[in-house]
């Protein structure tokens, strides 16, 4: 019974239902514009904020959001004025104008009368009309930029709670889903899923549907055979598209890993956000070092990297707001979400 309770608590942490900090100080998502790196969106548990100057001044964006508890954000890589938000118990919203107004995009993204907690939204790398949503009632796909959604759960017989998704950047029909019971993989655009848990979850695991929470999946764009999984019990890596996984950073213990970032063009250099701070590796995850100087809170919820300058990073914490590093994580500075004015 205690094991069941522990898994239930871990899952609630994953989807953001627990916490006693002020909502404005709990930064759950950070997204940097793909071509204008000083333009950044931040989601807290009471609004979405936007800066155009790298964090000196912020505007609060909530027009049209019936619920302000946004869990994640995704910027359209082809039309960056389009921003999507996944919410707690209110599905998906889309802004066609950089966050000035939000429009519900929920048709089909629920199970019966149950509205979805949307844990992550990811774009197809070739066609940004296609998105996938990881939710507490399954995986959903849209082919029309959110106008309608279709459930994509065939093969996930034991699983409903989907926390993370990743799409192969070269072969977008290949997807990975991080669930409360490990990783599932699809080779046909999410039409069918199969378990990919060798090295992650023992074959004889009890309560397989809650055996291992996978919070984040990261594919190396230069070598998509390589995938990283940040979990409730540490970080794992596969070299063969999920056929077999190996634990990394075993000396750090069973860390709760919330986020992973890979330096563009350098598949050896990673950052991971955990419940005990930021760690970085320069050898593909074989060794890790803590890099937390200046952070006021080591409970990390999100990491984002400037797409044009990999030494600039942003970190969202679970109670102390937003921080920025301009030296590759060697030191961090607090960025208050000031000038909270409705746009």
Short mmCIF file of C-alpha atoms in Angstrom, two decimals:
data_model
loop_
_atom_site.label_atom_id
_atom_site.label_comp_id
_atom_site.label_asym_id
_atom_site.label_seq_id
_atom_site.Cartn_x
_atom_site.Cartn_y
_atom_site.Cartn_z
CA UNK A 1 0.00 0.00 0.00
CA UNK A 2 2.81 2.42 0.83
CA UNK A 3 4.30 1.81 -2.63
CA UNK A 4 0.98 2.67 -4.25
CA UNK A 5 0.71 5.87 -2.22
CA UNK A 6 4.29 6.86 -3.06
CA UNK A 7 3.69 6.40 -6.77
CA UNK A 8 0.46 8.41 -6.57
CA UNK A 9 2.26 11.29 -4.83
CA UNK A 10 5.06 11.22 -7.40
CA UNK A 11 2.55 11.42 -10.23
CA UNK A 12 0.76 14.36 -8.65
CA UNK A 13 4.11 16.11 -8.42
CA UNK A 14 4.72 15.42 -12.09
CA UNK A 15 1.48 17.01 -13.21
CA UNK A 16 1.78 19.92 -10.83
CA UNK A 17 -1.02 19.29 -8.37
CA UNK A 18 1.12 19.53 -5.25
CA UNK A 19 3.01 22.52 -3.89
CA UNK A 20 2.75 25.17 -1.24
CA UNK A 21 4.68 28.03 -2.83
CA UNK A 22 3.18 31.23 -4.15
CA UNK A 23 1.87 30.62 -7.64
CA UNK A 24 3.73 33.58 -9.19
CA UNK A 25 7.06 32.21 -7.91
CA UNK A 26 6.53 28.75 -9.31
CA UNK A 27 7.85 28.90 -12.89
CA UNK A 28 6.75 25.74 -14.66
CA UNK A 29 7.72 26.48 -18.28
CA UNK A 30 10.16 28.69 -20.20
CA UNK A 31 10.17 29.05 -23.99
CA UNK A 32 12.60 31.17 -26.04
CA UNK A 33 11.59 32.50 -29.47
CA UNK A 34 13.45 30.51 -32.17
CA UNK A 35 14.83 33.58 -34.02
CA UNK A 36 14.47 36.43 -31.49
CA UNK A 37 16.21 35.12 -28.36
CA UNK A 38 15.37 38.16 -26.24
CA UNK A 39 11.69 37.30 -26.67
CA UNK A 40 10.82 34.80 -23.96
CA UNK A 41 7.60 33.34 -22.59
CA UNK A 42 7.29 32.09 -19.04
CA UNK A 43 4.39 30.16 -17.50
CA UNK A 44 3.70 30.41 -13.80
CA UNK A 45 0.70 29.06 -11.92
CA UNK A 46 -1.12 32.37 -12.18
CA UNK A 47 -0.39 33.63 -15.71
CA UNK A 48 1.82 33.64 -18.76
CA UNK A 49 4.49 36.34 -18.94
CA UNK A 50 6.41 37.67 -21.92
CA UNK A 51 9.55 39.75 -22.29
CA UNK A 52 11.01 41.33 -25.42
CA UNK A 53 14.28 42.48 -23.84
CA UNK A 54 15.72 39.34 -22.33
CA UNK A 55 13.99 39.69 -18.99
CA UNK A 56 14.30 43.36 -17.99
CA UNK A 57 10.56 43.99 -18.27
CA UNK A 58 7.63 41.61 -18.51
CA UNK A 59 3.99 41.73 -19.59
CA UNK A 60 1.32 39.52 -18.11
CA UNK A 61 -0.74 37.67 -20.72
CA UNK A 62 -4.02 36.10 -19.67
CA UNK A 63 -6.75 37.52 -21.96
CA UNK A 64 -9.01 34.62 -22.91
CA UNK A 65 -7.58 32.08 -20.48
CA UNK A 66 -10.45 30.85 -18.37
CA UNK A 67 -7.93 29.17 -16.10
CA UNK A 68 -4.53 30.65 -15.54
CA UNK A 69 -2.72 27.51 -14.39
CA UNK A 70 -0.69 26.91 -17.54
CA UNK A 71 1.49 23.80 -17.33
CA UNK A 72 3.57 24.21 -20.49
CA UNK A 73 4.09 26.33 -23.59
CA UNK A 74 5.07 25.58 -27.19
CA UNK A 75 6.05 28.07 -29.91
CA UNK A 76 5.25 27.22 -33.53
CA UNK A 77 8.70 26.77 -35.13
CA UNK A 78 7.44 27.88 -38.55
CA UNK A 79 5.04 30.66 -37.48
CA UNK A 80 6.39 31.81 -34.10
CA UNK A 81 3.52 34.26 -33.47
CA UNK A 82 1.47 31.13 -32.79
CA UNK A 83 1.92 30.05 -29.19
CA UNK A 84 0.18 27.08 -27.58
CA UNK A 85 -0.46 26.56 -23.89
CA UNK A 86 -1.33 23.35 -22.09
CA UNK A 87 -3.32 23.91 -18.92
CA UNK A 88 -4.38 22.20 -15.74
CA UNK A 89 -7.85 20.69 -16.32
CA UNK A 90 -8.75 23.07 -19.16
CA UNK A 91 -7.08 21.54 -22.19
CA UNK A 92 -5.20 23.52 -24.85
CA UNK A 93 -5.20 27.21 -25.74
CA UNK A 94 -3.70 28.88 -28.78
CA UNK A 95 -2.59 32.47 -29.23
CA UNK A 96 -2.24 33.61 -32.86
CA UNK A 97 -0.66 36.92 -31.87
CA UNK A 98 2.19 36.23 -29.51
CA UNK A 99 0.07 35.87 -26.39
CA UNK A 100 -2.14 38.96 -26.62
CA UNK A 101 -5.27 36.78 -26.69
CA UNK A 102 -5.84 33.10 -26.06
CA UNK A 103 -8.40 30.91 -27.81
CA UNK A 104 -9.51 27.46 -26.59
CA UNK A 105 -8.49 24.60 -28.86
CA UNK A 106 -10.04 21.64 -27.07
CA UNK A 107 -12.33 19.80 -29.47
CA UNK A 108 -11.77 16.10 -28.79
CA UNK A 109 -9.03 16.48 -26.18
CA UNK A 110 -10.83 14.83 -23.31
CA UNK A 111 -12.12 11.43 -22.26
CA UNK A 112 -15.85 11.37 -21.70
CA UNK A 113 -16.60 14.37 -19.51
CA UNK A 114 -13.07 14.49 -18.06
CA UNK A 115 -11.04 17.50 -19.20
CA UNK A 116 -7.36 16.90 -19.73
CA UNK A 117 -4.40 18.15 -17.77
CA UNK A 118 -2.03 18.87 -20.64
CA UNK A 119 1.51 18.09 -19.51
CA UNK A 120 3.36 18.77 -22.77
CA UNK A 121 2.74 19.91 -26.34
CA UNK A 122 5.16 19.07 -29.16
CA UNK A 123 5.19 19.99 -32.84
CA UNK A 124 5.84 17.77 -35.82
CA UNK A 125 9.24 19.03 -37.07
CA UNK A 126 8.12 19.18 -40.70
CA UNK A 127 4.48 20.28 -40.53
CA UNK A 128 3.60 22.60 -37.65
CA UNK A 129 -0.10 22.05 -38.27
CA UNK A 130 0.50 18.71 -36.57
CA UNK A 131 0.91 18.70 -32.79
CA UNK A 132 0.83 16.04 -30.13
CA UNK A 133 -0.42 16.48 -26.58
CA UNK A 134 0.70 14.45 -23.56
CA UNK A 135 -2.19 14.47 -21.10
CA UNK A 136 -3.56 12.77 -18.03
CA UNK A 137 -6.12 10.99 -20.23
CA UNK A 138 -3.77 9.89 -23.00
CA UNK A 139 -1.95 11.01 -26.15
CA UNK A 140 -3.81 13.22 -28.61
CA UNK A 141 -2.94 14.46 -32.09
CA UNK A 142 -4.13 17.41 -34.14
CA UNK A 143 -3.51 17.85 -37.86
CA UNK A 144 -5.13 21.29 -38.09
CA UNK A 145 -3.23 23.35 -35.50
CA UNK A 146 -5.58 22.47 -32.68
CA UNK A 147 -8.98 22.87 -34.31
CA UNK A 148 -9.68 19.21 -33.56
CA UNK A 149 -7.88 16.46 -31.66
CA UNK A 150 -7.92 12.67 -31.94
CA UNK A 151 -6.90 10.17 -29.29
CA UNK A 152 -3.80 8.14 -30.17
CA UNK A 153 -3.56 5.40 -27.54
CA UNK A 154 -3.59 2.10 -29.45
CA UNK A 155 -1.19 -0.30 -27.72
CA UNK A 156 -1.05 1.59 -24.41
CA UNK A 157 -3.25 -0.94 -22.66
CA UNK A 158 -1.95 -0.28 -19.14
CA UNK A 159 -1.33 3.46 -19.34
CA UNK A 160 -3.41 6.62 -19.28
CA UNK A 161 -1.07 9.16 -17.66
CA UNK A 162 1.22 10.62 -20.34
CA UNK A 163 3.73 13.15 -19.05
CA UNK A 164 6.20 13.70 -21.92
CA UNK A 165 6.50 13.29 -25.68
CA UNK A 166 9.34 13.56 -28.19
CA UNK A 167 9.25 13.45 -32.00
CA UNK A 168 12.22 12.29 -34.06
CA UNK A 169 13.47 15.43 -35.88
CA UNK A 170 14.47 13.50 -39.00
CA UNK A 171 11.80 10.79 -39.10
CA UNK A 172 8.70 12.38 -37.53
CA UNK A 173 6.72 9.14 -37.69
CA UNK A 174 8.90 7.97 -34.80
CA UNK A 175 7.67 9.19 -31.42
CA UNK A 176 8.40 8.43 -27.79
CA UNK A 177 5.98 8.83 -24.91
CA UNK A 178 7.04 9.19 -21.30
CA UNK A 179 4.39 7.76 -19.02
CA UNK A 180 3.80 6.83 -15.40
CA UNK A 181 4.99 3.34 -16.38
CA UNK A 182 8.10 4.05 -18.45
CA UNK A 183 8.53 4.72 -22.19
CA UNK A 184 6.37 3.75 -25.14
CA UNK A 185 7.46 4.11 -28.77
CA UNK A 186 5.63 4.50 -32.08
CA UNK A 187 6.98 4.01 -35.60
CA UNK A 188 3.81 5.09 -37.41
CA UNK A 189 2.98 8.61 -36.28
CA UNK A 190 1.34 7.56 -33.02
CA UNK A 191 -1.13 5.16 -34.62
CA UNK A 192 0.35 2.27 -32.61
CA UNK A 193 2.52 2.17 -29.48
CA UNK A 194 4.70 -0.51 -27.93
CA UNK A 195 6.65 -0.59 -24.68
CA UNK A 196 10.34 0.36 -24.87
CA UNK A 197 11.35 -0.29 -21.27
CA UNK A 198 14.34 -2.63 -21.36
CA UNK A 199 16.73 -1.24 -18.76
CA UNK A 200 14.08 1.14 -17.41
CA UNK A 201 11.38 -1.03 -15.87
CA UNK A 202 11.87 -4.70 -14.84
CA UNK A 203 9.69 -7.16 -16.73
CA UNK A 204 8.24 -8.42 -13.46
CA UNK A 205 7.54 -4.97 -12.00
CA UNK A 206 4.45 -4.81 -9.87
CA UNK A 207 1.95 -2.09 -10.78
CA UNK A 208 3.61 -1.66 -14.17
CA UNK A 209 1.32 1.25 -14.99
CA UNK A 210 2.94 3.26 -12.18
CA UNK A 211 6.40 1.68 -12.17
CA UNK A 212 8.50 4.64 -13.35
CA UNK A 213 7.45 8.20 -14.09
CA UNK A 214 9.17 9.65 -17.16
CA UNK A 215 9.06 13.45 -16.93
CA UNK A 216 11.09 14.47 -19.98
CA UNK A 217 12.37 12.93 -23.22
CA UNK A 218 15.18 14.45 -25.28
CA UNK A 219 16.32 13.29 -28.72
CA UNK A 220 19.79 14.21 -30.00
CA UNK A 221 18.97 16.02 -33.28
CA UNK A 222 22.36 15.10 -34.77
CA UNK A 223 21.92 11.41 -33.92
CA UNK A 224 18.24 10.54 -33.34
CA UNK A 225 19.16 7.02 -32.28
CA UNK A 226 20.24 8.67 -29.01
CA UNK A 227 17.42 9.52 -26.60
CA UNK A 228 17.57 10.68 -22.99
CA UNK A 229 14.84 10.10 -20.41
CA UNK A 230 14.55 12.20 -17.27
CA UNK A 231 12.55 10.27 -14.71
CA UNK A 232 11.40 10.27 -11.11
CA UNK A 233 14.36 7.99 -10.40
CA UNK A 234 17.22 9.54 -12.35
CA UNK A 235 18.32 9.94 -15.95
CA UNK A 236 18.64 7.22 -18.60
CA UNK A 237 20.04 7.02 -22.14
CA UNK A 238 19.47 4.81 -25.16
CA UNK A 239 21.78 4.53 -28.18
CA UNK A 240 19.34 2.53 -30.30
CA UNK A 241 15.98 4.29 -30.36
CA UNK A 242 14.78 2.82 -27.08
CA UNK A 243 15.65 -0.82 -27.66
CA UNK A 244 17.76 -0.73 -24.51
CA UNK A 245 18.35 1.91 -21.83
CA UNK A 246 21.24 2.51 -19.43
CA UNK A 247 21.18 4.53 -16.24
CA UNK A 248 23.38 7.63 -16.10
CA UNK A 249 24.60 9.59 -13.06
CA UNK A 250 24.11 6.62 -10.76
CA UNK A 251 26.38 8.28 -8.18
CA UNK A 252 23.83 11.09 -7.81
CA UNK A 253 21.16 8.68 -6.60
CA UNK A 254 17.52 8.44 -7.69
CA UNK A 255 17.09 12.10 -8.55
CA UNK A 256 13.76 13.52 -9.66
CA UNK A 257 14.69 14.86 -13.13
CA UNK A 258 12.26 17.48 -14.44
CA UNK A 259 14.03 18.83 -17.52
CA UNK A 260 16.82 18.17 -20.01
CA UNK A 261 18.56 20.44 -22.52
CA UNK A 262 21.19 19.57 -25.13
CA UNK A 263 23.60 22.12 -26.62
CA UNK A 264 22.88 22.46 -30.36
CA UNK A 265 25.66 20.96 -32.43
CA UNK A 266 27.30 19.35 -29.41
CA UNK A 267 25.62 16.10 -28.46
CA UNK A 268 28.03 15.60 -25.58
CA UNK A 269 26.97 18.69 -23.61
CA UNK A 270 23.76 18.36 -21.58
CA UNK A 271 22.05 20.10 -18.71
CA UNK A 272 19.49 18.49 -16.45
CA UNK A 273 17.19 20.12 -13.93
CA UNK A 274 16.43 18.11 -10.84
CA UNK A 275 14.94 18.35 -7.38
CA UNK A 276 18.49 19.06 -6.17
CA UNK A 277 19.57 21.66 -8.69
CA UNK A 278 21.18 21.90 -12.13
CA UNK A 279 23.79 19.42 -13.29
CA UNK A 280 25.74 19.46 -16.54
CA UNK A 281 27.65 16.83 -18.46
CA UNK A 282 30.25 17.35 -21.19
CA UNK A 283 30.67 13.69 -22.09
CA UNK A 284 27.22 12.55 -23.13
CA UNK A 285 26.01 11.93 -19.62
CA UNK A 286 28.85 9.77 -18.32
CA UNK A 287 29.89 12.30 -15.67
CA UNK A 288 27.99 15.23 -14.17
CA UNK A 289 28.84 18.30 -12.11
CA UNK A 290 26.54 20.59 -10.13
CA UNK A 291 26.27 24.16 -11.45
CA UNK A 292 24.07 26.07 -9.02
CA UNK A 293 25.95 29.20 -7.98
CA UNK A 294 23.41 31.98 -7.43
CA UNK A 295 20.29 29.83 -7.44
CA UNK A 296 18.03 30.53 -4.48
CA UNK A 297 16.04 27.33 -4.96
CA UNK A 298 17.38 23.98 -6.16
CA UNK A 299 13.97 22.51 -6.99
CA UNK A 300 14.03 23.00 -10.77
CA UNK A 301 10.92 22.84 -12.96
CA UNK A 302 12.18 23.98 -16.39
CA UNK A 303 15.34 24.76 -18.38
CA UNK A 304 15.57 26.65 -21.68
CA UNK A 305 18.58 27.57 -23.80
CA UNK A 306 19.07 30.58 -26.07
CA UNK A 307 18.98 29.04 -29.57
CA UNK A 308 21.73 31.37 -30.80
CA UNK A 309 23.97 31.43 -27.75
CA UNK A 310 24.23 28.19 -25.82
CA UNK A 311 25.92 29.95 -22.88
CA UNK A 312 22.67 31.75 -22.09
CA UNK A 313 20.20 29.61 -20.16
CA UNK A 314 16.99 30.20 -18.24
CA UNK A 315 15.74 28.15 -15.32
CA UNK A 316 12.31 28.07 -13.70
CA UNK A 317 12.24 27.08 -10.05
CA UNK A 318 9.57 25.64 -7.82
CA UNK A 319 9.17 28.65 -5.54
CA UNK A 320 11.85 31.26 -6.26
CA UNK A 321 10.93 32.37 -9.77
CA UNK A 322 13.11 32.67 -12.86
CA UNK A 323 16.91 32.71 -13.15
CA UNK A 324 19.31 33.36 -16.04
CA UNK A 325 22.89 32.30 -16.67
CA UNK A 326 25.10 34.02 -19.24
CA UNK A 327 28.14 31.84 -18.70
CA UNK A 328 26.92 28.35 -19.44
CA UNK A 329 25.49 27.75 -15.99
CA UNK A 330 28.53 28.73 -13.98
CA UNK A 331 26.50 31.45 -12.24
CA UNK A 332 22.84 32.44 -12.08
CA UNK A 333 20.98 35.73 -11.60
CA UNK A 334 17.38 36.16 -10.50
CA UNK A 335 15.03 37.74 -13.08
CA UNK A 336 11.94 39.13 -11.33
CA UNK A 337 8.76 39.02 -13.36
CA UNK A 338 8.41 42.80 -12.99
CA UNK A 339 6.08 45.22 -14.78
CA UNK A 340 3.11 42.87 -14.41
CA UNK A 341 0.81 44.73 -16.78
CA UNK A 342 -1.86 43.11 -18.90
CA UNK A 343 -0.97 43.25 -22.61
#
